[in-house]
Amino acid sequence: MTPLPETSTVWNHDGETMSVWPGRWYPLGATWSSEATNFAVYAPAATHLWVCVFDDDGTEVRHRLTEHSLGVWHGAIPGITPGTRYGYRADGPWDPDAGLRFNPAKLLLDPYGKAVEGDLTVHDAIFGYVVGDPATRSDLDSAPFVPRSVVVYDEFQWGGDTPPRRRWRDTVIYEAHVKGMTALHDRVPEHLRGTYAGLAAPAVTDYLRDLGVTAIELLPVHQFFSEPALAERGLVNYWGYNSLCFFAPHNAYSSSGDRGQQVSEFKQMVKDFHAAGLEVILDVVYNHTAEAGPLGPTLSFRGLDDLGYYQRVVQPTDPDPDAPAPVDTYWDVTGCGNTVDATHTQSLRMILDSLRYWVTEMHVDGFRFDLMSALTRTDQVVDMGSHLITAIGQDPVLRHVKLVAEPWDASMDGYRVGQFPPPWIEWNDQFRDTVRDFWRGHSAGVRTVATRLAGSSDLYADDGRSPYASVNFVTAHDGFTVRDLVSYDHKHNEANGEDNRDGTDNNRSWNCGVEGETDDPEVLALRRRQAANLMATLCFSSGVPMLTAGDERGRTQGGNNNAYGQDNEVSWIDWRPDDAWLDVYEITKAALRLRREHPVLRQRHW
């Protein structure tokens, strides 16, 4: 690695030298004040740590931190202004088999950074090891290929912003993608399409209110990055389930810039939604990070405290003395290469700090937790009295927001539908499967159907929860759309570049006699009736209905049931009236109006 300037001082405009002050070990991240910016980062086993500041020309200056308190390296640097780009470099032991992966050649994002500038470029330098030789530390400088954190000081004026605080039984969720919602919207200004500002445009908020929606649930908006293997296929992680910075709004959704402007734009979006009477729920992915498995890139957590942030395979307490020494291996129940260890004090603190930040500073109204079972584990066993669930349940800020669990993970024992404690409510995939089977003529009997339509008392009544503990859905981002559910018997995922091997084969769909698009008027009429049946059933059932964006108007993905990498017309909503199933839209709208007007369709009790 070419040596770069290392200094423990910074120069002011008069040429006078000012020391890097000791600063404070809290709060974590970069905290700006008129005197200095305080940097604090948790890296207990590091031997050296630098704050690396970049000017507008990309020149890097390193400032070595000398203070180390309670596992936190910290220091205050005068002259750092909001909008400044920075990262960390950490040195220490290199012993991958022991979970120690310090490498000062790798520029690291701040785990508590409030904004991120730039994107990730796939290059050998982003890996902590020599590609092809995982045991050897790489000395390639990653700085030219990785994004930077940004110092943020935001003076956004919330004015009279008031969260709607709508009761669960009165809530109707609309699951949407920030970009996909407006990328093709002809009534959103072109320069705002696909952005936070575009999503908050009156054309969108008026549409949602007119439809009867009360809350929009956004697919991940924490800063995320595409997996290297996906990028090499010419695709991107469109859905966003590959987060890394749990405090930063994803910069690509900002119309105003990525040097902190994304923070203000996100806040304005929330304020506009609240003014329209709509709540904002975030789909959050704390169960894994974009650093993937042991052979993934070193971008942040891995280079600061790999042992603390990620769960490991439990090694035998009394190994065979003749066996090879145990090798450090990630424990993966997320299917994404790593699992965040929510029992570790710092990991737990980070998740809680992040949640509180989005509620108190960004004014969001709730969260849907991706693969929540992965975060509930104590000693790798699912535990409904786990550290995270207990901490959220007693937190004076978090216990009163909307909390939705995806009650499973990628393991067999992670499936826990009906088992999360109050005040949690859950995605109910049993509702999805039962309703799909009923309308395609494969029902197991009216008793099961009736139970699902009445709020799934078999799952939620035994622990004192109400029918609204069930988030009912027929489709979600993952899988067929409603239109495709009645148009395809089989998945058609060739565009994903995996030879149609990806995505589930258990679609519980019926093509109504013809696979895919057709001009047959009888088939088309049947499909529209079936789609209307599915949407009306969803809207009239006890529980909290969740619509997937575009289903009410016949959005299609061409039979792709795993469009996570399709940032294009496959995934975006087509707003042209000539492509819309307007009869299905009108039935959905009428069903939601009836639900709103008749309390019998919004039961609190069994």
Coordinates of C-alpha atoms in Angstrom, one line a residue:
M1 CA 0.0 0.0 0.0
T2 CA 1.3 3.4 -0.9
P3 CA 2.0 5.4 2.3
L4 CA -0.5 8.1 3.0
P5 CA -0.1 11.1 5.3
E6 CA -0.6 10.1 8.9
T7 CA -1.0 12.9 11.4
S8 CA -2.4 13.5 14.9
T9 CA -2.9 17.2 14.1
V10 CA -5.1 19.2 11.7
W11 CA -4.3 22.6 10.3
N12 CA -6.6 25.6 10.5
H13 CA -6.9 28.3 7.9
D14 CA -4.2 30.4 9.6
G15 CA -1.6 27.7 9.5
E16 CA -1.8 27.1 13.2
T17 CA -1.5 23.6 14.6
M18 CA -4.4 22.3 16.7
S19 CA -4.2 18.9 18.4
V20 CA -6.7 16.1 18.0
W21 CA -8.4 16.5 21.4
P22 CA -9.3 13.5 23.5
G23 CA -13.0 13.9 22.9
R24 CA -15.6 11.6 24.4
W25 CA -16.4 7.9 24.1
Y26 CA -20.1 8.7 23.6
P27 CA -22.2 9.2 21.6
L28 CA -20.8 6.8 19.0
G29 CA -20.3 8.0 15.5
A30 CA -19.4 11.6 14.3
T31 CA -21.0 14.4 16.4
W32 CA -20.4 17.9 15.0
S33 CA -20.2 21.0 17.1
S34 CA -18.9 24.5 16.3
E35 CA -15.7 23.7 18.2
A36 CA -14.9 20.3 16.9
T37 CA -16.3 17.0 15.6
N38 CA -16.2 14.2 18.0
F39 CA -15.5 10.7 16.6
A40 CA -16.2 7.6 18.6
V41 CA -16.0 4.0 17.3
Y42 CA -16.2 0.7 19.1
A43 CA -13.2 -1.5 18.3
P44 CA -12.0 -3.1 21.6
A45 CA -9.3 -5.4 20.2
A46 CA -7.7 -2.9 17.8
T47 CA -4.2 -1.7 18.5
H48 CA -4.4 1.5 16.4
L49 CA -7.2 3.5 14.9
W50 CA -7.4 6.4 12.5
V51 CA -10.1 8.8 11.4
C52 CA -9.5 9.3 7.6
V53 CA -10.8 12.6 6.2
F54 CA -11.2 13.2 2.5
D55 CA -11.3 16.6 0.8
D56 CA -13.3 17.4 -2.3
D57 CA -10.4 16.3 -4.4
G58 CA -10.3 12.9 -2.7
T59 CA -7.1 13.5 -0.9
E60 CA -7.0 11.5 2.4
V61 CA -5.5 12.8 5.6
R62 CA -5.3 10.4 8.6
H63 CA -5.8 11.5 12.2
R64 CA -4.7 8.9 14.7
L65 CA -6.9 8.5 17.8
T66 CA -5.0 7.9 21.0
E67 CA -7.9 7.7 23.5
H68 CA -9.4 4.3 24.2
S69 CA -12.2 4.0 26.8
L70 CA -14.4 1.0 27.4
G71 CA -13.6 -0.5 24.0
V72 CA -14.3 2.8 22.2
W73 CA -11.6 4.8 20.3
H74 CA -12.4 8.5 20.4
G75 CA -11.1 12.0 19.6
A76 CA -12.4 15.4 18.7
I77 CA -11.0 17.1 15.6
P78 CA -11.4 20.9 15.0
G79 CA -12.1 22.2 11.6
I80 CA -14.3 19.3 10.4
T81 CA -17.5 20.7 8.9
P82 CA -20.9 19.0 8.1
G83 CA -20.7 17.3 4.8
T84 CA -17.1 16.1 5.3
R85 CA -16.5 12.6 4.1
Y86 CA -14.6 10.2 6.4
G87 CA -13.9 6.6 7.3
Y88 CA -11.9 4.6 9.7
R89 CA -8.8 2.4 9.5
A90 CA -8.1 -0.1 12.2
D91 CA -5.0 -2.1 12.9
G92 CA -4.5 -5.1 15.1
P93 CA -4.1 -8.9 15.0
W94 CA -4.6 -10.7 11.7
D95 CA -5.7 -14.2 12.6
P96 CA -8.9 -15.2 10.6
D97 CA -9.2 -18.6 12.3
A98 CA -9.5 -16.7 15.6
G99 CA -12.0 -14.2 14.2
L100 CA -9.4 -11.3 14.1
R101 CA -9.4 -9.5 10.8
F102 CA -7.8 -6.1 11.4
N103 CA -6.4 -4.6 8.3
P104 CA -5.4 -0.9 8.1
A105 CA -5.4 -1.0 4.3
K106 CA -9.2 -1.2 4.4
L107 CA -11.2 2.0 4.7
L108 CA -14.2 1.3 7.0
L109 CA -17.6 2.9 7.1
D110 CA -18.7 4.2 10.5
P111 CA -21.3 1.8 12.0
Y112 CA -23.0 4.9 13.5
G113 CA -22.6 7.1 10.4
K114 CA -25.8 9.2 9.6
A115 CA -25.1 9.4 5.9
V116 CA -23.0 7.7 3.2
E117 CA -21.5 9.2 0.0
G118 CA -20.8 7.0 -3.0
D119 CA -21.2 3.3 -3.8
L120 CA -19.2 0.1 -3.6
T121 CA -17.1 -0.9 -6.6
V122 CA -16.2 -4.6 -6.9
H123 CA -12.4 -4.9 -6.8
D124 CA -9.9 -7.3 -5.1
A125 CA -9.0 -4.4 -2.8
I126 CA -12.4 -4.5 -0.9
F127 CA -11.5 -7.9 0.5
G128 CA -9.4 -8.0 3.7
Y129 CA -7.5 -11.0 2.4
V130 CA -5.6 -11.8 -0.8
V131 CA -8.1 -13.1 -3.2
G132 CA -7.4 -16.8 -3.6
D133 CA -5.5 -17.0 -0.3
P134 CA -7.9 -16.2 2.6
A135 CA -5.2 -16.7 5.2
T136 CA -3.0 -13.8 3.9
R137 CA -3.8 -10.2 4.7
S138 CA -4.2 -8.0 1.6
D139 CA -2.3 -4.7 1.5
L140 CA -4.3 -3.3 -1.4
D141 CA -5.8 0.0 -0.4
S142 CA -9.6 -0.2 -0.6
A143 CA -10.3 3.6 -0.4
P144 CA -10.7 4.1 -4.1
F145 CA -13.4 1.4 -4.3
V146 CA -15.6 1.9 -1.2
P147 CA -18.0 4.6 -0.1
R148 CA -17.4 7.1 2.7
S149 CA -19.4 8.1 5.8
V150 CA -20.5 11.8 6.0
V151 CA -20.5 14.1 9.0
V152 CA -24.1 15.3 9.4
Y153 CA -25.6 18.2 11.3
D154 CA -29.2 18.6 10.3
E155 CA -31.4 21.4 11.5
F156 CA -34.6 20.2 9.9
Q157 CA -37.7 22.0 11.2
W158 CA -40.4 19.5 12.0
G159 CA -42.9 22.3 12.8
G160 CA -46.2 20.7 14.0
D161 CA -45.5 17.2 12.7
T162 CA -47.8 14.8 14.5
P163 CA -47.6 11.1 14.0
P164 CA -51.1 9.7 13.1
R165 CA -50.7 7.0 15.8
R166 CA -53.4 4.9 14.2
R167 CA -54.6 1.8 16.1
W168 CA -53.6 -1.5 14.7
R169 CA -57.2 -2.6 14.0
D170 CA -57.7 0.5 11.8
T171 CA -54.4 0.0 9.9
V172 CA -54.1 -1.0 6.3
I173 CA -50.5 -1.5 5.2
Y174 CA -49.2 -0.9 1.7
E175 CA -45.8 -2.5 1.1
A176 CA -43.8 -0.4 -1.4
H177 CA -40.4 0.2 -2.8
V178 CA -39.1 3.8 -2.7
K179 CA -37.8 3.7 -6.3
G180 CA -40.3 1.3 -7.8
M181 CA -43.3 3.3 -6.7
T182 CA -42.5 6.4 -8.8
A183 CA -39.8 5.4 -11.3
L184 CA -42.4 5.3 -14.1
H185 CA -45.0 7.7 -12.5
D186 CA -46.0 10.3 -15.1
R187 CA -47.5 12.7 -12.5
V188 CA -44.3 12.9 -10.4
P189 CA -41.7 15.4 -11.7
E190 CA -39.1 13.5 -13.7
H191 CA -36.2 14.7 -11.5
L192 CA -37.9 13.4 -8.4
R193 CA -38.9 9.9 -9.7
G194 CA -37.5 7.1 -7.7
T195 CA -36.6 9.3 -4.7
Y196 CA -37.8 10.1 -1.2
A197 CA -39.2 13.4 -2.5
G198 CA -40.9 11.7 -5.4
L199 CA -42.5 9.2 -3.0
A200 CA -44.0 12.0 -1.0
A201 CA -45.4 13.8 -4.0
P202 CA -49.2 14.5 -3.8
A203 CA -49.8 12.2 -6.8
V204 CA -48.7 9.3 -4.5
T205 CA -50.1 10.4 -1.1
D206 CA -53.4 11.3 -2.7
Y207 CA -53.6 7.9 -4.5
L208 CA -52.9 6.0 -1.3
R209 CA -55.4 7.9 0.8
D210 CA -58.1 7.5 -2.0
L211 CA -57.4 3.8 -2.1
G212 CA -57.9 3.5 1.6
V213 CA -54.3 2.8 2.8
T214 CA -53.3 4.1 6.2
A215 CA -49.6 3.2 6.3
I216 CA -46.8 2.7 3.8
E217 CA -44.2 0.0 4.6
L218 CA -41.0 0.7 2.8
L219 CA -38.6 -2.0 1.7
P220 CA -35.2 -1.4 3.3
V221 CA -34.0 2.2 3.3
H222 CA -30.9 1.7 5.5
Q223 CA -27.8 2.2 3.3
F224 CA -27.3 -1.1 1.4
F225 CA -24.9 -2.4 -1.2
S226 CA -25.1 -5.0 -3.9
E227 CA -23.4 -8.3 -3.4
P228 CA -20.2 -8.7 -5.5
A229 CA -21.5 -11.8 -7.2
L230 CA -24.7 -10.0 -8.2
A231 CA -22.8 -7.0 -9.5
E232 CA -20.7 -9.3 -11.6
R233 CA -23.9 -10.6 -13.3
G234 CA -24.8 -7.0 -14.2
L235 CA -27.5 -6.8 -11.6
V236 CA -28.1 -4.9 -8.4
N237 CA -29.7 -5.6 -5.1
Y238 CA -32.9 -3.8 -5.9
W239 CA -34.9 -4.8 -2.8
G240 CA -32.2 -3.6 -0.4
Y241 CA -31.9 -6.6 1.9
N242 CA -28.2 -6.2 2.2
S243 CA -27.8 -3.4 4.7
L244 CA -24.7 -2.1 6.3
C245 CA -25.3 1.3 7.8
F246 CA -28.2 1.2 10.2
F247 CA -28.5 4.9 10.8
A248 CA -28.1 6.2 7.2
P249 CA -30.9 6.6 4.6
H250 CA -30.0 4.9 1.4
N251 CA -28.2 7.6 -0.7
A252 CA -29.4 6.5 -4.2
Y253 CA -33.0 7.4 -3.2
S254 CA -32.0 11.1 -2.6
S255 CA -32.8 13.7 -5.3
S256 CA -30.9 16.4 -3.5
G257 CA -27.4 14.9 -2.9
D258 CA -25.5 12.4 -0.8
R259 CA -23.5 14.6 1.4
G260 CA -26.1 14.6 4.2
Q261 CA -28.9 16.0 2.0
Q262 CA -30.5 12.5 2.1
V263 CA -31.3 12.9 5.8
S264 CA -33.3 16.1 5.3
E265 CA -35.1 14.7 2.3
F266 CA -36.1 11.6 4.2
K267 CA -37.4 13.7 7.0
Q268 CA -39.4 15.8 4.7
M269 CA -40.9 12.7 3.1
V270 CA -42.0 11.5 6.6
K271 CA -43.5 14.9 7.4
D272 CA -45.4 14.9 4.1
F273 CA -46.8 11.5 4.8
H274 CA -47.9 12.5 8.3
A275 CA -49.6 15.6 6.9
A276 CA -51.5 13.3 4.6
G277 CA -52.6 11.1 7.6
L278 CA -50.3 8.2 6.5
E279 CA -47.9 6.4 8.8
V280 CA -44.4 5.3 7.7
I281 CA -43.1 1.8 8.6
L282 CA -39.6 0.7 7.8
D283 CA -38.6 -2.8 6.8
V284 CA -35.4 -3.2 8.8
V285 CA -32.6 -5.8 8.2
Y286 CA -30.6 -6.1 11.4
N287 CA -30.1 -9.9 11.2
H288 CA -27.2 -9.8 8.8
T289 CA -25.0 -7.3 6.9
A290 CA -23.6 -6.7 3.5
E291 CA -20.2 -8.1 4.5
A292 CA -21.6 -11.6 3.9
G293 CA -19.6 -14.7 4.9
P294 CA -15.9 -15.0 5.9
L295 CA -14.9 -14.5 2.2
G296 CA -17.0 -11.4 1.8
P297 CA -15.7 -7.8 1.7
T298 CA -14.3 -5.9 4.6
L299 CA -16.5 -2.7 4.8
S300 CA -17.2 -1.9 8.4
F301 CA -18.0 -4.3 11.2
R302 CA -15.6 -7.0 10.1
G303 CA -12.7 -4.6 10.3
L304 CA -13.6 -3.2 13.7
D305 CA -14.9 -6.1 15.9
D306 CA -15.5 -9.2 13.8
L307 CA -15.8 -11.4 16.9
G308 CA -18.4 -9.2 18.5
Y309 CA -20.8 -8.4 15.7
Y310 CA -21.1 -11.9 14.1
Q311 CA -22.2 -15.2 15.5
R312 CA -19.9 -18.1 15.3
V313 CA -20.4 -21.9 15.0
V314 CA -20.1 -23.3 18.5
Q315 CA -16.9 -25.2 18.8
P316 CA -16.7 -28.4 20.9
T317 CA -15.7 -27.8 24.5
D318 CA -13.6 -30.9 24.6
P319 CA -12.3 -31.4 21.1
D320 CA -10.5 -34.4 19.9
P321 CA -6.8 -33.7 20.7
D322 CA -5.8 -35.4 17.4
A323 CA -8.2 -33.3 15.3
P324 CA -7.2 -30.2 13.6
A325 CA -7.5 -26.9 15.5
P326 CA -11.0 -25.4 15.3
V327 CA -11.4 -22.9 12.5
D328 CA -13.4 -19.7 12.9
T329 CA -16.7 -20.2 11.0
Y330 CA -19.6 -17.8 10.8
W331 CA -23.0 -19.2 12.0
D332 CA -25.5 -18.5 9.2
V333 CA -29.3 -18.8 9.8
T334 CA -30.1 -15.9 7.4
G335 CA -29.0 -17.4 4.2
C336 CA -26.8 -14.4 3.6
G337 CA -23.4 -15.6 4.9
N338 CA -23.5 -14.1 8.4
T339 CA -25.8 -13.6 11.4
V340 CA -25.6 -10.5 13.6
D341 CA -25.1 -11.5 17.3
A342 CA -27.9 -9.6 19.1
T343 CA -26.7 -11.1 22.4
H344 CA -23.4 -9.2 22.3
T345 CA -23.6 -6.0 24.2
Q346 CA -22.4 -3.7 21.5
S347 CA -24.5 -5.3 18.7
L348 CA -27.6 -5.1 20.9
R349 CA -26.8 -1.5 21.7
M350 CA -26.3 -0.6 18.1
I351 CA -29.7 -2.1 17.1
L352 CA -31.5 -0.3 19.9
D353 CA -29.7 3.0 19.2
S354 CA -30.7 2.7 15.5
L355 CA -34.3 2.0 16.2
R356 CA -34.6 4.9 18.6
Y357 CA -32.8 7.2 16.1
W358 CA -35.4 6.4 13.4
V359 CA -38.2 7.1 15.8
T360 CA -37.0 10.2 17.6
E361 CA -34.9 11.9 14.9
M362 CA -36.6 10.6 11.7
H363 CA -40.2 10.3 13.1
V364 CA -41.0 6.9 11.6
D365 CA -44.0 5.1 13.1
G366 CA -42.9 1.5 13.3
F367 CA -40.7 -1.3 11.9
R368 CA -41.1 -4.7 10.2
F369 CA -38.2 -6.9 11.3
D370 CA -36.8 -9.1 8.5
L371 CA -36.0 -12.7 9.6
M372 CA -36.7 -11.7 13.2
S373 CA -36.2 -15.2 14.6
A374 CA -32.4 -14.9 13.8
L375 CA -32.3 -12.0 16.2
T376 CA -34.1 -13.7 19.1
R377 CA -31.6 -16.5 19.6
T378 CA -29.9 -17.0 22.9
D379 CA -27.0 -19.5 22.7
Q380 CA -28.2 -20.0 19.1
V381 CA -31.7 -21.2 20.3
V382 CA -34.8 -19.2 19.5
D383 CA -35.8 -17.5 22.7
M384 CA -38.9 -15.3 23.0
G385 CA -37.4 -13.8 26.2
S386 CA -34.2 -12.9 24.3
H387 CA -32.1 -9.9 24.9
L388 CA -33.5 -7.9 22.0
I389 CA -37.2 -8.7 22.6
T390 CA -36.9 -7.9 26.3
A391 CA -35.0 -4.7 25.7
I392 CA -37.5 -3.4 23.1
G393 CA -40.4 -4.4 25.4
Q394 CA -39.2 -2.2 28.3
D395 CA -37.8 0.7 26.2
P396 CA -40.0 3.8 26.7
V397 CA -39.6 4.9 23.1
L398 CA -39.8 1.6 21.2
R399 CA -42.5 -0.3 23.1
H400 CA -45.2 2.1 21.8
V401 CA -44.3 2.1 18.1
K402 CA -45.6 -0.5 15.6
L403 CA -43.6 -3.7 15.8
V404 CA -44.0 -6.4 13.1
A405 CA -42.0 -9.6 13.1
E406 CA -41.3 -11.8 10.1
P407 CA -41.5 -14.8 12.4
W408 CA -39.0 -17.1 10.8
D409 CA -35.4 -17.2 9.5
A410 CA -33.6 -19.5 7.0
S411 CA -33.4 -22.4 9.4
M412 CA -35.9 -25.2 10.2
D413 CA -36.2 -24.3 13.9
G414 CA -36.6 -20.6 13.1
Y415 CA -40.3 -20.9 12.0
R416 CA -42.2 -19.3 14.9
V417 CA -45.5 -18.0 13.6
G418 CA -47.9 -17.3 16.4
Q419 CA -45.2 -17.4 19.1
F420 CA -44.0 -13.8 19.4
P421 CA -45.1 -12.0 22.7
P422 CA -47.2 -8.9 22.9
P423 CA -47.0 -6.2 21.7
W424 CA -45.5 -7.8 18.6
I425 CA -47.7 -8.7 15.6
E426 CA -46.6 -11.0 12.9
W427 CA -46.6 -11.7 9.2
N428 CA -49.0 -14.6 8.8
D429 CA -47.9 -16.8 6.0
Q430 CA -50.6 -19.4 6.9
F431 CA -53.2 -16.8 5.9
R432 CA -51.4 -16.4 2.5
D433 CA -51.2 -20.1 1.8
T434 CA -54.8 -20.9 2.9
V435 CA -56.3 -18.1 0.8
R436 CA -54.3 -18.9 -2.3
D437 CA -55.2 -22.6 -2.0
F438 CA -58.9 -21.8 -1.6
W439 CA -59.2 -19.6 -4.7
R440 CA -57.3 -22.1 -6.8
G441 CA -59.5 -25.0 -5.7
H442 CA -57.0 -26.8 -3.4
S443 CA -58.6 -25.9 -0.1
A444 CA -58.1 -28.2 2.9
G445 CA -61.6 -27.4 4.0
V446 CA -63.8 -24.5 5.0
R447 CA -62.9 -24.7 8.7
T448 CA -59.3 -23.7 8.0
V449 CA -60.4 -21.0 5.7
A450 CA -62.9 -19.6 8.2
T451 CA -60.2 -19.6 10.9
R452 CA -57.8 -17.5 8.8
L453 CA -60.6 -15.1 7.7
A454 CA -61.6 -14.6 11.4
G455 CA -58.1 -13.6 12.6
S456 CA -56.3 -17.0 13.1
S457 CA -57.3 -17.6 16.7
D458 CA -55.4 -20.9 16.7
L459 CA -52.2 -18.8 16.4
Y460 CA -52.9 -15.7 18.5
A461 CA -55.8 -16.2 21.0
D462 CA -53.8 -18.5 23.4
D463 CA -51.4 -15.8 24.5
G464 CA -54.0 -13.0 24.9
R465 CA -53.3 -11.3 21.6
S466 CA -56.1 -9.9 19.4
P467 CA -57.0 -10.7 15.8
Y468 CA -54.9 -7.7 14.6
A469 CA -51.8 -9.7 15.7
S470 CA -52.1 -11.3 12.3
V471 CA -50.7 -9.3 9.4
N472 CA -52.7 -10.8 6.6
F473 CA -51.2 -10.9 3.1
V474 CA -51.7 -12.7 -0.2
T475 CA -48.5 -11.5 -1.8
A476 CA -45.4 -9.6 -0.7
H477 CA -42.3 -8.3 -2.4
D478 CA -40.9 -11.9 -2.4
G479 CA -42.9 -14.0 -4.8
F480 CA -45.5 -13.6 -7.5
T481 CA -47.7 -10.5 -7.7
V482 CA -51.5 -11.1 -7.6
R483 CA -51.7 -10.8 -11.4
D484 CA -48.9 -13.3 -11.8
L485 CA -50.5 -15.5 -9.2
V486 CA -53.5 -16.0 -11.6
S487 CA -51.4 -16.0 -14.8
Y488 CA -48.5 -18.5 -14.1
D489 CA -48.3 -22.0 -12.8
H490 CA -44.5 -21.9 -12.7
K491 CA -41.8 -19.3 -12.0
H492 CA -40.0 -17.6 -14.9
N493 CA -36.8 -16.2 -13.4
E494 CA -34.4 -16.5 -16.3
A495 CA -33.6 -12.8 -16.2
N496 CA -32.0 -13.3 -12.8
G497 CA -29.1 -15.2 -14.3
E498 CA -29.4 -18.4 -12.2
D499 CA -30.9 -20.7 -14.9
N500 CA -34.3 -20.4 -13.2
R501 CA -33.0 -22.2 -10.1
D502 CA -33.7 -19.4 -7.7
G503 CA -37.1 -18.6 -6.1
T504 CA -39.6 -20.9 -4.7
D505 CA -41.4 -23.6 -6.6
N506 CA -44.3 -23.6 -4.1
N507 CA -46.3 -20.7 -5.6
R508 CA -49.8 -22.1 -4.9
S509 CA -50.8 -20.4 -8.2
W510 CA -53.1 -21.1 -11.1
N511 CA -52.7 -19.7 -14.6
C512 CA -56.5 -20.1 -15.4
G513 CA -55.7 -22.4 -18.3
V514 CA -52.9 -20.6 -20.2
E515 CA -49.4 -20.0 -19.0
G516 CA -48.5 -16.3 -19.1
E517 CA -49.9 -13.5 -21.2
T518 CA -52.8 -14.2 -23.5
D519 CA -55.4 -12.4 -25.6
D520 CA -58.2 -15.0 -24.8
P521 CA -61.0 -12.8 -23.4
E522 CA -62.5 -15.7 -21.3
V523 CA -59.1 -16.4 -19.6
L524 CA -58.5 -12.7 -19.0
A525 CA -62.0 -12.3 -17.5
L526 CA -61.4 -15.3 -15.2
R527 CA -58.0 -13.9 -14.1
R528 CA -59.5 -10.6 -13.2
R529 CA -62.3 -12.2 -11.2
Q530 CA -59.7 -14.3 -9.4
A531 CA -57.5 -11.3 -8.6
A532 CA -60.6 -9.4 -7.3
N533 CA -61.5 -12.4 -5.2
L534 CA -58.0 -12.5 -3.6
M535 CA -58.0 -8.7 -2.9
A536 CA -61.5 -8.7 -1.5
T537 CA -60.8 -11.7 0.8
L538 CA -57.7 -9.9 2.1
C539 CA -59.5 -6.6 2.8
F540 CA -62.5 -8.3 4.5
S541 CA -60.5 -10.6 6.8
S542 CA -59.9 -9.9 10.5
G543 CA -56.4 -8.8 11.2
V544 CA -54.2 -6.2 9.5
P545 CA -54.3 -6.3 5.7
M546 CA -51.1 -5.7 3.8
L547 CA -51.3 -5.0 0.1
T548 CA -48.2 -5.2 -2.1
A549 CA -47.8 -2.1 -4.2
G550 CA -49.4 -2.4 -7.6
D551 CA -51.4 -5.5 -6.9
E552 CA -54.6 -3.5 -6.8
R553 CA -54.0 -2.4 -10.4
G554 CA -52.6 -5.6 -11.9
R555 CA -48.9 -5.1 -11.8
T556 CA -47.0 -8.0 -13.4
Q557 CA -43.4 -9.2 -13.1
G558 CA -43.7 -11.5 -16.1
G559 CA -43.8 -14.6 -13.9
N560 CA -40.6 -13.7 -12.0
N561 CA -41.1 -14.6 -8.4
N562 CA -37.7 -13.5 -7.1
A563 CA -37.1 -10.1 -8.7
Y564 CA -34.6 -8.9 -6.0
G565 CA -32.0 -8.0 -8.7
Q566 CA -34.4 -6.4 -11.2
D567 CA -34.1 -2.6 -10.9
N568 CA -36.0 -2.0 -14.1
E569 CA -39.5 -2.3 -15.6
V570 CA -39.9 -5.8 -14.2
S571 CA -40.2 -4.5 -10.7
W572 CA -41.4 -0.9 -11.2
I573 CA -45.1 0.0 -11.2
D574 CA -46.5 0.8 -14.6
W575 CA -48.9 3.7 -14.0
R576 CA -50.3 3.7 -17.6
P577 CA -54.1 3.3 -17.5
D578 CA -54.1 1.0 -20.5
D579 CA -52.1 -1.6 -18.6
A580 CA -54.1 -1.4 -15.4
W581 CA -56.7 -3.8 -14.1
L582 CA -59.0 -0.9 -13.1
D583 CA -61.9 -3.2 -12.2
V584 CA -59.7 -4.9 -9.6
Y585 CA -58.6 -1.5 -8.4
E586 CA -62.2 -0.4 -7.9
I587 CA -63.2 -3.5 -6.1
T588 CA -60.1 -3.2 -3.8
K589 CA -61.0 0.4 -3.1
A590 CA -64.6 -0.4 -2.3
A591 CA -63.6 -3.3 0.0
L592 CA -61.3 -1.0 2.0
R593 CA -64.1 1.6 2.2
L594 CA -66.5 -1.1 3.6
R595 CA -63.8 -2.2 6.0
R596 CA -63.3 1.4 7.2
E597 CA -67.0 2.0 7.6
H598 CA -68.0 -1.2 9.4
P599 CA -66.3 -2.1 12.7
V600 CA -67.4 -5.7 12.4
L601 CA -64.6 -6.0 9.8
R602 CA -62.1 -4.6 12.3
Q603 CA -62.5 -6.8 15.3
R604 CA -60.5 -6.2 18.5
H605 CA -61.7 -9.4 20.2
W606 CA -62.4 -12.9 19.3

